Amino acid sequence: MLNWTVRITTLVMLLAVGIYAVGALVLPDDKRVTRSIDVAASEAAVFNVVNDMRAFNRWSPWAELDPNTRYEYQGPRQGVGAAMSWASQSPQVGSGSQVIVASEPNDRVRLRLQFGYNQTAMAELELAPSPSGGTRVIWHLDMDFDGDILQRYMGAFVLEGAIGRDYERGLTNLKNLLERGS
């Protein structure tokens, strides 16, 4: 009886691993998360804030999570080459870096992100006229999972909710900063 139990358990485990692996093959190998908000400020005013690496923590959704996070800045304050790295003991913040790789005045800022576990991503803050006046700020995150099965599952089932909530909070912080000066 024990022999059949071991065989059935082994078969079920192999089947589960097979389903997991095959399932990952049909999941996309990349993911884009996008959130937007309308801000009652000019594109130039918004651009001046999002293009300034040292201003990032004034509206960042992660800065408030761990006041003990260490930050270091490299390169120019604004524009291409402006960089920031961070290190935190909090798993919600972790460690990593970001650098502005493209900066088009009053239009967009593109950043390359490197996370502590050697994952890279691209983020972009796109500015456009808002239908209600002011500026629509569109924040994108693009991740390529390079065939990693676990990351494909994370991208399909976790990333949208987790990063989406953070982006919504960050955009609200940016709106408040620009509209109220707080």
Coordinates of C-alpha atoms in Angstrom, one line a residue:
M1 CA 0.0 0.0 0.0
L2 CA 2.8 2.4 0.9
N3 CA 4.4 1.8 -2.5
W4 CA 1.3 2.9 -4.4
T5 CA 1.0 6.0 -2.2
V6 CA 4.6 7.0 -3.0
R7 CA 3.9 6.4 -6.7
I8 CA 0.7 8.5 -6.7
T9 CA 2.3 11.3 -4.7
T10 CA 5.3 11.3 -7.1
L11 CA 3.0 11.3 -10.1
V12 CA 0.9 14.2 -8.7
M13 CA 4.1 16.2 -8.0
L14 CA 5.5 15.6 -11.5
L15 CA 2.1 16.6 -13.0
A16 CA 2.0 19.8 -10.9
V17 CA 5.5 20.8 -12.0
G18 CA 4.6 20.0 -15.6
I19 CA 1.5 22.1 -15.5
Y20 CA 3.5 25.0 -13.8
A21 CA 6.2 24.9 -16.5
V22 CA 3.8 24.6 -19.5
G23 CA 1.6 27.3 -18.0
A24 CA 4.5 29.7 -17.9
L25 CA 5.2 29.1 -21.6
V26 CA 1.8 30.6 -22.5
L27 CA 2.2 33.6 -20.2
P28 CA 3.7 36.8 -21.7
D29 CA 7.5 37.3 -21.3
D30 CA 6.9 41.0 -20.6
K31 CA 4.5 43.3 -18.8
R32 CA 3.5 47.0 -19.0
V33 CA 1.8 48.7 -16.1
T34 CA 0.3 52.1 -16.8
R35 CA -1.5 54.6 -14.5
S36 CA -2.3 58.3 -15.2
I37 CA -3.6 61.4 -13.5
D38 CA -4.6 64.9 -14.5
V39 CA -2.7 67.7 -12.8
A40 CA -3.7 71.3 -12.7
A41 CA -0.2 72.5 -13.7
S42 CA 1.6 73.2 -16.9
E43 CA 3.6 70.6 -18.7
A44 CA 6.7 72.6 -18.0
A45 CA 6.0 72.7 -14.2
V46 CA 5.4 68.9 -14.2
F47 CA 8.5 68.2 -16.3
N48 CA 10.7 70.3 -13.9
V49 CA 9.7 68.0 -11.0
V50 CA 9.8 64.6 -12.8
N51 CA 13.1 65.4 -14.6
D52 CA 14.8 66.2 -11.2
M53 CA 16.2 63.1 -9.5
R54 CA 16.6 64.9 -6.2
A55 CA 12.9 65.8 -6.3
F56 CA 11.7 62.2 -6.7
N57 CA 11.3 61.5 -3.0
R58 CA 9.0 64.5 -2.7
W59 CA 6.3 62.5 -4.5
S60 CA 7.6 58.9 -4.6
P61 CA 5.2 56.3 -3.2
W62 CA 8.1 54.4 -1.7
A63 CA 9.9 57.2 0.2
E64 CA 7.3 57.2 3.0
L65 CA 7.5 53.4 3.6
D66 CA 11.0 53.5 5.3
P67 CA 12.3 56.8 6.7
N68 CA 15.7 55.0 7.3
T69 CA 16.3 54.3 3.6
R70 CA 19.7 55.5 2.4
Y71 CA 19.8 57.5 -0.8
E72 CA 22.8 58.5 -3.0
Y73 CA 22.7 60.7 -6.0
Q74 CA 25.1 60.6 -9.0
G75 CA 25.5 62.8 -12.1
P76 CA 23.6 65.9 -12.9
R77 CA 20.6 66.9 -10.8
Q78 CA 18.3 66.8 -13.9
G79 CA 18.1 65.2 -17.2
V80 CA 20.0 62.4 -18.9
G81 CA 22.6 60.9 -16.5
A82 CA 20.8 62.0 -13.3
A83 CA 20.8 58.9 -11.0
M84 CA 19.7 57.8 -7.6
S85 CA 20.4 54.6 -5.7
W86 CA 18.7 53.5 -2.5
A87 CA 19.2 50.8 0.2
S88 CA 16.6 49.8 2.7
Q89 CA 16.1 46.9 5.1
S90 CA 12.4 47.0 4.4
P91 CA 11.3 44.4 1.9
Q92 CA 8.7 46.8 0.5
V93 CA 11.5 49.2 -0.5
G94 CA 14.6 47.0 -1.0
S95 CA 17.6 48.3 -2.8
G96 CA 18.3 49.4 -6.3
S97 CA 19.0 52.4 -8.6
Q98 CA 17.4 54.4 -11.3
V99 CA 18.9 56.7 -13.9
I100 CA 17.3 59.0 -16.5
V101 CA 18.2 57.7 -19.9
A102 CA 16.0 60.0 -22.0
S103 CA 14.6 63.5 -21.3
E104 CA 12.5 65.4 -23.7
P105 CA 11.5 68.8 -22.3
N106 CA 7.8 69.1 -21.4
D107 CA 7.1 65.7 -23.0
R108 CA 8.7 62.6 -21.3
V109 CA 11.3 61.3 -18.9
R110 CA 12.5 57.7 -19.4
L111 CA 14.3 55.9 -16.6
R112 CA 16.2 52.6 -16.4
L113 CA 15.6 50.8 -13.1
Q114 CA 17.9 48.2 -11.5
F115 CA 16.5 46.3 -8.5
G116 CA 18.6 44.6 -5.8
Y117 CA 17.9 41.1 -7.1
N118 CA 19.4 42.0 -10.5
Q119 CA 16.0 42.7 -12.2
T120 CA 15.9 45.6 -14.6
A121 CA 12.9 47.6 -15.9
M122 CA 12.2 50.7 -17.8
A123 CA 9.8 53.4 -16.5
E124 CA 8.5 56.4 -18.3
L125 CA 6.7 59.5 -17.3
E126 CA 4.8 60.9 -20.3
L127 CA 3.2 64.3 -20.3
A128 CA 0.3 65.4 -22.5
P129 CA -2.3 68.1 -22.4
S130 CA -5.2 67.2 -20.2
P131 CA -8.8 67.4 -21.6
S132 CA -9.7 69.3 -18.4
G133 CA -6.8 71.7 -18.8
G134 CA -3.4 71.3 -17.2
T135 CA -1.3 68.2 -17.8
R136 CA -2.1 64.5 -18.0
V137 CA 0.8 62.5 -16.4
I138 CA 1.1 58.9 -17.6
W139 CA 3.4 56.6 -15.7
H140 CA 4.5 53.4 -17.4
L141 CA 6.6 50.5 -16.1
D142 CA 7.9 48.0 -18.7
M143 CA 9.5 44.7 -17.5
D144 CA 11.0 42.0 -19.6
F145 CA 11.2 38.6 -17.8
D146 CA 13.9 37.1 -20.0
G147 CA 12.1 33.7 -20.0
D148 CA 12.1 33.5 -16.2
I149 CA 9.1 31.3 -15.3
L150 CA 8.5 32.7 -11.8
Q151 CA 8.7 36.3 -13.0
R152 CA 6.2 35.5 -15.8
Y153 CA 3.8 34.3 -13.1
M154 CA 4.5 37.4 -11.0
G155 CA 4.0 39.6 -14.1
A156 CA 0.7 37.9 -14.9
F157 CA -0.9 37.8 -11.5
V158 CA 0.9 40.2 -9.1
L159 CA 2.7 43.1 -10.8
E160 CA -0.4 45.0 -12.1
G161 CA -2.0 45.2 -8.6
A162 CA 1.2 45.8 -6.6
I163 CA 2.9 48.4 -8.9
G164 CA -0.4 49.8 -10.0
R165 CA -1.3 50.8 -6.4
D166 CA 2.1 52.3 -5.9
Y167 CA 1.9 54.3 -9.1
E168 CA -1.6 55.6 -8.2
R169 CA -0.3 56.7 -4.8
G170 CA 2.8 58.3 -6.4
L171 CA 0.8 60.2 -9.0
T172 CA -1.6 61.5 -6.3
N173 CA 1.5 62.7 -4.4
L174 CA 2.8 64.4 -7.5
K175 CA -0.6 66.1 -8.1
N176 CA -0.7 67.3 -4.5
L177 CA 2.9 68.6 -4.7
L178 CA 2.2 70.5 -7.9
E179 CA -1.3 71.8 -7.1
R180 CA -0.9 72.5 -3.4
G181 CA 2.8 72.9 -3.0
S182 CA 2.8 70.1 -0.3

